[in-house]
mmCIF file of C-alpha atoms in Angstrom:
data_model
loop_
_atom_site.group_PDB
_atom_site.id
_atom_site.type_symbol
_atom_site.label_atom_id
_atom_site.label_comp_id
_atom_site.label_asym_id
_atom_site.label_seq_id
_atom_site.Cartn_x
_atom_site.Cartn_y
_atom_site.Cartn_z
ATOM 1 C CA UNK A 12 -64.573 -25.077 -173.374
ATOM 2 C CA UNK A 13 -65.724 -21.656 -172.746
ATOM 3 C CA UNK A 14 -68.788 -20.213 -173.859
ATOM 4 C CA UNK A 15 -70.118 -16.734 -173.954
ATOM 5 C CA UNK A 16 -72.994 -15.564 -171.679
ATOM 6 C CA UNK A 17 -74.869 -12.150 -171.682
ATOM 7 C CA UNK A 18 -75.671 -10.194 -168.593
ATOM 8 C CA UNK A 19 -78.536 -7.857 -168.577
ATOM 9 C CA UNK A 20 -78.534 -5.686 -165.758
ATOM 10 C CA UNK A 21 -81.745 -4.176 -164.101
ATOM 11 C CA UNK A 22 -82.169 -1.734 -161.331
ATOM 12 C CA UNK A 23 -85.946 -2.566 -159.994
ATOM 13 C CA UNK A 24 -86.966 -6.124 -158.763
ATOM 14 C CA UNK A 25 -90.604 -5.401 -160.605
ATOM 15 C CA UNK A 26 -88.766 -4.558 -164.113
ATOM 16 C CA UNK A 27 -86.401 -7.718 -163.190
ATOM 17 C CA UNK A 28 -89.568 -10.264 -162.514
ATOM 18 C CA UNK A 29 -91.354 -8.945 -166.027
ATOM 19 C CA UNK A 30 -88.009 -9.563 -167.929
ATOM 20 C CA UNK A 31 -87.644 -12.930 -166.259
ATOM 21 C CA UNK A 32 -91.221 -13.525 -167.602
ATOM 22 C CA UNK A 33 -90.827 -12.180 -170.796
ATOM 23 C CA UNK A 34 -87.742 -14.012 -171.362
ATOM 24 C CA UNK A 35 -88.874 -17.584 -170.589
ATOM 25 C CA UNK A 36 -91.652 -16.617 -172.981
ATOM 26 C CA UNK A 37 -89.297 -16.370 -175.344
ATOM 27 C CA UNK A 38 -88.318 -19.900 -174.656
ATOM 28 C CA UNK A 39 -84.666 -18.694 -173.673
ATOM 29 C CA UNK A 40 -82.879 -20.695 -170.658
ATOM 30 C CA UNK A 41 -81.709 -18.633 -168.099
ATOM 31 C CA UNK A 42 -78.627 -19.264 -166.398
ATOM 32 C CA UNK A 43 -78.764 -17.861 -163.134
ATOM 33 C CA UNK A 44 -80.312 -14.393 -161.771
ATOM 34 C CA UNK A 45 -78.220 -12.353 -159.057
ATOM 35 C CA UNK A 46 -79.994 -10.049 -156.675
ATOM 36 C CA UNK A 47 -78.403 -8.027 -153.437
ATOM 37 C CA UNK A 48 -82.000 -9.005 -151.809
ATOM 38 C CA UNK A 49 -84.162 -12.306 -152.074
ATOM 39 C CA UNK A 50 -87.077 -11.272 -155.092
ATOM 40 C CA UNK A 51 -90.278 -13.128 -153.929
ATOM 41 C CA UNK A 52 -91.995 -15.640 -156.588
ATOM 42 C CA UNK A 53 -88.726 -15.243 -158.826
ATOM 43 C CA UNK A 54 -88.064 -18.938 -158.214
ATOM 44 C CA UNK A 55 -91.126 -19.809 -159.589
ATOM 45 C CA UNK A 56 -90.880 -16.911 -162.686
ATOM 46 C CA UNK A 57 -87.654 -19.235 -163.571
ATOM 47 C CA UNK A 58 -89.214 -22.228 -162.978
ATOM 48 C CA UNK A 59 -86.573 -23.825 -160.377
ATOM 49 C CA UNK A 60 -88.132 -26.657 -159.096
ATOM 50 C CA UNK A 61 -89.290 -26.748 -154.600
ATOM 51 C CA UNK A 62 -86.638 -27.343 -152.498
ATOM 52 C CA UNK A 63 -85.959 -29.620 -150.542
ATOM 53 C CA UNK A 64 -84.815 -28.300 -146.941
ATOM 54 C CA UNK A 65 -88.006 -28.257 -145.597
ATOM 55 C CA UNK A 66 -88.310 -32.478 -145.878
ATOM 56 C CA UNK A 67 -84.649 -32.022 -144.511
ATOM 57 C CA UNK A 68 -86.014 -29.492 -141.492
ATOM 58 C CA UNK A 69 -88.310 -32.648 -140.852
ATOM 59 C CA UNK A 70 -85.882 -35.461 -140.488
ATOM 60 C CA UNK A 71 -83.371 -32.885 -138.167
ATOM 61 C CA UNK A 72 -85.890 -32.289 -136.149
ATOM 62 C CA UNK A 73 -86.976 -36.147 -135.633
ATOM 63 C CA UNK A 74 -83.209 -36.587 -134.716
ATOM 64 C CA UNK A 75 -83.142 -33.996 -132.054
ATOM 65 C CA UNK A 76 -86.526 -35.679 -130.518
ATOM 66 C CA UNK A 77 -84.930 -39.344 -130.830
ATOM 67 C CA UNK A 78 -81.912 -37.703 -129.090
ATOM 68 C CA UNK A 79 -83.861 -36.216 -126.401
ATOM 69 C CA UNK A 80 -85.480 -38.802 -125.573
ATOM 70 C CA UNK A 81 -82.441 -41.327 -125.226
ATOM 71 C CA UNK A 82 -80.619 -38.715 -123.594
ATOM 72 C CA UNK A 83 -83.154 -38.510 -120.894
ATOM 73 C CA UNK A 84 -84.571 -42.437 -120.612
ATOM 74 C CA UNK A 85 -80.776 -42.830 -119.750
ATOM 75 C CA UNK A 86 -79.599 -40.416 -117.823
ATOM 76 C CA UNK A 87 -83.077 -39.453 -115.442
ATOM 77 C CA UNK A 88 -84.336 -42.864 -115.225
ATOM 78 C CA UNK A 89 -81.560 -45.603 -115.772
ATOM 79 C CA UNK A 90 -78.498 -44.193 -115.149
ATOM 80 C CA UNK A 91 -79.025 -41.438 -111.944
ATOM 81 C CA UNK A 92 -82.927 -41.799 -110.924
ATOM 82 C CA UNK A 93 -84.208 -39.480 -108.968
ATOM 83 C CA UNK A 94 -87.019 -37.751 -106.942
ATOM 84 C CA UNK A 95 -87.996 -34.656 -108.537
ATOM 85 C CA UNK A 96 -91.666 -33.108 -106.848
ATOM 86 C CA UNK A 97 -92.513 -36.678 -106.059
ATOM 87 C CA UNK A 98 -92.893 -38.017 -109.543
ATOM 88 C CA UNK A 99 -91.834 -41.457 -109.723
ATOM 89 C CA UNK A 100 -88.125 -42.223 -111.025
ATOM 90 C CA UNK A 101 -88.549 -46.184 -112.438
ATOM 91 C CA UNK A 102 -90.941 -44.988 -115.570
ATOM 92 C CA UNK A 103 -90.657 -42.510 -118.645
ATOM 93 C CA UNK A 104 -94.121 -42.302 -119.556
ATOM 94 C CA UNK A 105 -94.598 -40.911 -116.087
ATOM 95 C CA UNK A 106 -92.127 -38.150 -116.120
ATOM 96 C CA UNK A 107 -92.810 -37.338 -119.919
ATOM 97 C CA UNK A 108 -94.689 -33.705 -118.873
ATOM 98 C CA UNK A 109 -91.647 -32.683 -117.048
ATOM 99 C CA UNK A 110 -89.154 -33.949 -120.085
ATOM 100 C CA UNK A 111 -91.432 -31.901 -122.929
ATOM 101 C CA UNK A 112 -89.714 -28.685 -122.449
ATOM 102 C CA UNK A 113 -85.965 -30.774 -123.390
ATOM 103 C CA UNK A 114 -87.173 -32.442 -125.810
ATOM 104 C CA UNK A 115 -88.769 -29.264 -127.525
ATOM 105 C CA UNK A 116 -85.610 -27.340 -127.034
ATOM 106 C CA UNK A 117 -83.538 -30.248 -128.544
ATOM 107 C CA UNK A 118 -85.361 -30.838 -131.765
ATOM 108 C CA UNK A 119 -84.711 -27.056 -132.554
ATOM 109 C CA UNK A 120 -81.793 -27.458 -131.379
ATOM 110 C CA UNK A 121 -80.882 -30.305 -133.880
ATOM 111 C CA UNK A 122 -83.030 -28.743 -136.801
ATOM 112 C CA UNK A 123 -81.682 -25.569 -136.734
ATOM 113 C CA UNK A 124 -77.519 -26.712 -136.435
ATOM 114 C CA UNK A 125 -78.619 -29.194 -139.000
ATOM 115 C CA UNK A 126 -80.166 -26.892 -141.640
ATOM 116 C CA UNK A 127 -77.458 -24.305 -141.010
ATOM 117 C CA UNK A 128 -74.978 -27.380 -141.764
ATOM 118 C CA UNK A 129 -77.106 -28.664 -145.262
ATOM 119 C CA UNK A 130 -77.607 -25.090 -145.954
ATOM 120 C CA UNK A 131 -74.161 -24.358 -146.552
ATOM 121 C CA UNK A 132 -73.064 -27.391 -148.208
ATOM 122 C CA UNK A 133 -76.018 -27.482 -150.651
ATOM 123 C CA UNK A 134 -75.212 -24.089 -151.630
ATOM 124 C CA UNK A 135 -71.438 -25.087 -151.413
ATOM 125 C CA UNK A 136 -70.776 -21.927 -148.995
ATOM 126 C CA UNK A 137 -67.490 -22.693 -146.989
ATOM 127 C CA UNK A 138 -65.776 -20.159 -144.960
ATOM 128 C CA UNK A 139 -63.103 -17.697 -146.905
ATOM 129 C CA UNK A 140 -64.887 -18.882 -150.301
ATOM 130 C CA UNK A 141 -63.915 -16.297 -152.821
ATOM 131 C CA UNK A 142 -67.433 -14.724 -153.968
ATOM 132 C CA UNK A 143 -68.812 -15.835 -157.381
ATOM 133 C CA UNK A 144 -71.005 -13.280 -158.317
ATOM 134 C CA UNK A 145 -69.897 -11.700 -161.634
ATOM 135 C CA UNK A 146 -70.488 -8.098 -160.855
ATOM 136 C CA UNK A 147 -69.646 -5.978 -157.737
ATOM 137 C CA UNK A 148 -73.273 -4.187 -158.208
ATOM 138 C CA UNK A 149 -75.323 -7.050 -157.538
ATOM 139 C CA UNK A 150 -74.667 -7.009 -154.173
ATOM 140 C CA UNK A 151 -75.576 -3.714 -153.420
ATOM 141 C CA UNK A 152 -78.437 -2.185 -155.854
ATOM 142 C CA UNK A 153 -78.391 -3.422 -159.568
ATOM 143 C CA UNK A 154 -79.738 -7.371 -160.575
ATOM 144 C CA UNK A 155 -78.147 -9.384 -163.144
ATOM 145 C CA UNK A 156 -79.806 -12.104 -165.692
ATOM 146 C CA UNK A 157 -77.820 -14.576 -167.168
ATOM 147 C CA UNK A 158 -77.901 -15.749 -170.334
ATOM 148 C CA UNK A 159 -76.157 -18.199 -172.038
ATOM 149 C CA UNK A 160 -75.543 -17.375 -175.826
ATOM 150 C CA UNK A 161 -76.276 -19.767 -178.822
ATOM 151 C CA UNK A 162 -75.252 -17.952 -181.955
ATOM 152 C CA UNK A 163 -78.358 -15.411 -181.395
ATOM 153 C CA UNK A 164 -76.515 -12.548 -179.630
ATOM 154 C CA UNK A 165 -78.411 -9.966 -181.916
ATOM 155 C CA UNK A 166 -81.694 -11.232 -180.796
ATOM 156 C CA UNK A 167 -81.390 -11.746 -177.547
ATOM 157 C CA UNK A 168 -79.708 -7.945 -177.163
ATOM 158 C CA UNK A 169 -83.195 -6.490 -178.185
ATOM 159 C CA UNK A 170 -85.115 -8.836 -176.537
ATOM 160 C CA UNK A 171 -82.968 -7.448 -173.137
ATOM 161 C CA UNK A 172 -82.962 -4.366 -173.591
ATOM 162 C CA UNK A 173 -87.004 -4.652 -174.308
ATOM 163 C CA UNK A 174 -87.103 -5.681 -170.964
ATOM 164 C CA UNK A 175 -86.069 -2.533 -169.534
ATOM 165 C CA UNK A 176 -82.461 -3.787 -169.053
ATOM 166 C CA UNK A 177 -80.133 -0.707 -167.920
ATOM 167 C CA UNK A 178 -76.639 -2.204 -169.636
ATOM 168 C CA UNK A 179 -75.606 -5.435 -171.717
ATOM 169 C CA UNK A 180 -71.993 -7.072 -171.302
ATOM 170 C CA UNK A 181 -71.179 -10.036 -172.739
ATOM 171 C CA UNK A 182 -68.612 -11.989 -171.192
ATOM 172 C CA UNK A 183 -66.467 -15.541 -171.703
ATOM 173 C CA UNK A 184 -67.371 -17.708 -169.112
#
């Protein structure tokens, strides 16, 4: 079933963030806001809840460190010890100052490919993916609101263009 949404479009991120503001005042949901350039606090002006990623980041990076540290148990002291400025080549806790730099360099390693990797399918980004955004402009200097109409077209037209929106369309989706 289609239904018909509204967009409002803006041309400052300061008007945008007041007629975010103003609009969830209004108790109205917005869909989805589309910006050429991230809009700081606009997350929170919608009321999306905290990602994720960072708990994600986390984990990645406790991966990379359980890798490094495998990686070099086995291959410096089990499987090819050897004598490196006299330290010892029977213990790991011994040789741990000299394996901090790897293991740094591996849990960015592992949180960065990671995130990159969640990144893209959380936000369902795959190479040669046709864009989505509904208006050419949005990507280079105008911002588009969303709305999702419920028999209140009229209403929510002057409540837009209260906002300071620049042009209305409204669109099947």
């Amino acid at each position: 079933m289609s239904s018909k949404v509204i967009h409002a479009f803006y041309n400052d991120d300061d008007v945008l963030m007041h007629a975010v503001k103003k609009v969830k005042a209004a108790k109205y949901h917005i869909e989805e806001v589309y910006c050429p350039f991230p809009v700081h606090g606009l997350d929170k002006a919608m009321g999306l809840a905290p990602t994720r990623l960072a708990i994600m980041s986390f984990m990645y990076g406790c991966i990379g460190l359980g890798v490094a540290i495998t990686m070099m148990n086995y291959m410096m002291i089990q499987d090819w010890p050897q004598d490196i400025g006299g330290k010892p080549s029977f213990s790991y806790l011994e040789n741990m100052p000299a394996f901090v730099p790897i293991m740094f360099e591996l849990t960015v390693f592992f949180a960065a490919h990671l995130m990159v990797i969640t990144f893209y399918m959380r936000s369902k980004l795959w190479p040669f993916k046709e864009a989505e955004n509904p208006d050419v402009r949005t990507t280079d200097d105008h911002f588009l609101m969303e709305i999702e109409i419920h028999d209140n077209e009229a209403e929510l037209k002057e409540l837009l263009l209260s906002t300071g929106a620049v042009e209305i369309n409204i669109t099947e989706k």
